[in-house]
């Protein structure tokens, strides 16, 4: 008998990732992040808790805790639906990340 164990490694999020509460219950008419109406970029990607890409129309929840990134136009371009253990972890703030000066 074959048993498949699903092991999800700790996902690494980009340093510019933000945390928010996503509401896609009225998609495609309206997407909100933290209660503010937002747009998904044309090339947006939504990652499930198992890190698989899902189509936006399959996400119908109204209070999903997510990490997300924005493109240059402030449209949401990547969304990661978080697991309970990921929700418990805080995102590093930009002030806690060291920035190396550019040498001349």
mmCIF file of C-alpha atoms in Angstrom:
data_model
loop_
_atom_site.group_PDB
_atom_site.id
_atom_site.type_symbol
_atom_site.label_atom_id
_atom_site.label_comp_id
_atom_site.label_asym_id
_atom_site.label_seq_id
_atom_site.Cartn_x
_atom_site.Cartn_y
_atom_site.Cartn_z
ATOM 1 C CA UNK A 1 0.000 0.000 0.000
ATOM 2 C CA UNK A 2 1.292 3.416 -0.919
ATOM 3 C CA UNK A 3 0.851 6.322 1.431
ATOM 4 C CA UNK A 4 1.458 9.850 0.280
ATOM 5 C CA UNK A 5 2.504 12.268 2.973
ATOM 6 C CA UNK A 6 2.027 15.894 2.235
ATOM 7 C CA UNK A 7 4.899 17.895 3.585
ATOM 8 C CA UNK A 8 4.878 21.612 3.051
ATOM 9 C CA UNK A 9 8.213 23.236 3.706
ATOM 10 C CA UNK A 10 8.409 26.695 5.192
ATOM 11 C CA UNK A 11 7.657 29.059 2.366
ATOM 12 C CA UNK A 12 9.975 31.976 1.833
ATOM 13 C CA UNK A 13 8.206 35.241 1.100
ATOM 14 C CA UNK A 14 9.806 38.206 -0.650
ATOM 15 C CA UNK A 15 11.084 40.986 1.625
ATOM 16 C CA UNK A 16 8.512 43.421 0.205
ATOM 17 C CA UNK A 17 5.571 41.114 1.048
ATOM 18 C CA UNK A 18 2.738 42.597 3.070
ATOM 19 C CA UNK A 19 0.141 40.885 5.261
ATOM 20 C CA UNK A 20 -3.550 41.485 4.804
ATOM 21 C CA UNK A 21 -7.072 40.099 4.904
ATOM 22 C CA UNK A 22 -8.387 39.212 1.465
ATOM 23 C CA UNK A 23 -12.052 39.132 0.466
ATOM 24 C CA UNK A 24 -12.732 37.514 -2.905
ATOM 25 C CA UNK A 25 -16.418 36.706 -2.256
ATOM 26 C CA UNK A 26 -17.524 39.192 -4.955
ATOM 27 C CA UNK A 27 -14.832 38.391 -7.533
ATOM 28 C CA UNK A 28 -14.558 39.501 -10.366
ATOM 29 C CA UNK A 29 -16.698 42.545 -9.593
ATOM 30 C CA UNK A 30 -14.743 43.423 -6.472
ATOM 31 C CA UNK A 31 -11.631 42.301 -4.610
ATOM 32 C CA UNK A 32 -10.810 43.864 -1.251
ATOM 33 C CA UNK A 33 -7.661 43.803 0.829
ATOM 34 C CA UNK A 34 -8.114 45.001 4.406
ATOM 35 C CA UNK A 35 -11.514 46.415 3.426
ATOM 36 C CA UNK A 36 -10.130 48.534 0.567
ATOM 37 C CA UNK A 37 -11.181 47.811 -3.002
ATOM 38 C CA UNK A 38 -8.132 46.644 -4.993
ATOM 39 C CA UNK A 39 -7.264 45.319 -8.442
ATOM 40 C CA UNK A 40 -5.418 42.150 -9.317
ATOM 41 C CA UNK A 41 -2.704 42.614 -11.917
ATOM 42 C CA UNK A 42 -3.112 40.936 -15.288
ATOM 43 C CA UNK A 43 -0.351 38.473 -14.378
ATOM 44 C CA UNK A 44 -1.463 37.896 -10.783
ATOM 45 C CA UNK A 45 -0.835 34.552 -9.107
ATOM 46 C CA UNK A 46 -2.636 33.120 -6.091
ATOM 47 C CA UNK A 47 -0.873 30.337 -4.161
ATOM 48 C CA UNK A 48 -2.872 27.941 -1.985
ATOM 49 C CA UNK A 49 -1.727 26.727 1.449
ATOM 50 C CA UNK A 50 -0.014 23.850 -0.395
ATOM 51 C CA UNK A 51 1.751 26.383 -2.639
ATOM 52 C CA UNK A 52 -0.170 25.407 -5.779
ATOM 53 C CA UNK A 53 -1.419 28.119 -8.118
ATOM 54 C CA UNK A 54 -5.190 28.484 -8.011
ATOM 55 C CA UNK A 55 -7.495 30.446 -10.302
ATOM 56 C CA UNK A 56 -9.073 33.530 -8.708
ATOM 57 C CA UNK A 57 -12.619 32.325 -9.343
ATOM 58 C CA UNK A 58 -11.993 29.286 -7.107
ATOM 59 C CA UNK A 59 -11.163 31.498 -4.109
ATOM 60 C CA UNK A 60 -14.537 32.417 -2.636
ATOM 61 C CA UNK A 61 -13.680 33.062 1.007
ATOM 62 C CA UNK A 62 -14.246 36.457 2.563
ATOM 63 C CA UNK A 63 -11.632 36.617 5.345
ATOM 64 C CA UNK A 64 -8.428 34.956 4.173
ATOM 65 C CA UNK A 65 -5.222 35.974 5.903
ATOM 66 C CA UNK A 66 -2.642 36.328 3.147
ATOM 67 C CA UNK A 67 0.760 37.663 2.287
ATOM 68 C CA UNK A 68 0.852 39.638 -0.937
ATOM 69 C CA UNK A 69 3.047 41.768 -3.162
ATOM 70 C CA UNK A 70 2.210 44.695 -5.408
ATOM 71 C CA UNK A 71 3.535 45.697 -8.808
ATOM 72 C CA UNK A 72 4.710 49.179 -9.838
ATOM 73 C CA UNK A 73 1.076 50.247 -10.401
ATOM 74 C CA UNK A 74 0.067 49.136 -6.870
ATOM 75 C CA UNK A 75 -2.022 46.289 -8.259
ATOM 76 C CA UNK A 76 -1.784 43.022 -6.334
ATOM 77 C CA UNK A 77 0.427 40.634 -8.275
ATOM 78 C CA UNK A 78 1.119 37.693 -5.941
ATOM 79 C CA UNK A 79 -0.997 36.312 -3.095
ATOM 80 C CA UNK A 80 -0.090 33.487 -0.718
ATOM 81 C CA UNK A 81 -2.977 32.058 1.313
ATOM 82 C CA UNK A 82 -1.412 31.377 4.710
ATOM 83 C CA UNK A 83 -1.510 28.286 6.893
ATOM 84 C CA UNK A 84 -2.226 28.649 10.622
ATOM 85 C CA UNK A 85 1.478 28.301 11.429
ATOM 86 C CA UNK A 86 2.381 31.000 8.882
ATOM 87 C CA UNK A 87 -0.266 33.309 10.321
ATOM 88 C CA UNK A 88 1.357 32.925 13.751
ATOM 89 C CA UNK A 89 4.679 34.198 12.388
ATOM 90 C CA UNK A 90 5.185 37.898 11.878
ATOM 91 C CA UNK A 91 6.593 39.310 8.677
ATOM 92 C CA UNK A 92 9.918 41.091 9.015
ATOM 93 C CA UNK A 93 9.492 44.835 8.687
ATOM 94 C CA UNK A 94 11.508 46.784 6.184
ATOM 95 C CA UNK A 95 13.234 48.607 9.068
ATOM 96 C CA UNK A 96 14.459 45.295 10.505
ATOM 97 C CA UNK A 97 16.069 44.299 7.214
ATOM 98 C CA UNK A 98 19.580 45.518 6.708
ATOM 99 C CA UNK A 99 20.243 47.574 3.613
ATOM 100 C CA UNK A 100 23.749 47.524 2.237
ATOM 101 C CA UNK A 101 25.026 50.812 0.821
ATOM 102 C CA UNK A 102 26.163 50.869 -2.778
ATOM 103 C CA UNK A 103 29.941 51.213 -3.010
ATOM 104 C CA UNK A 104 31.343 53.707 -5.481
#
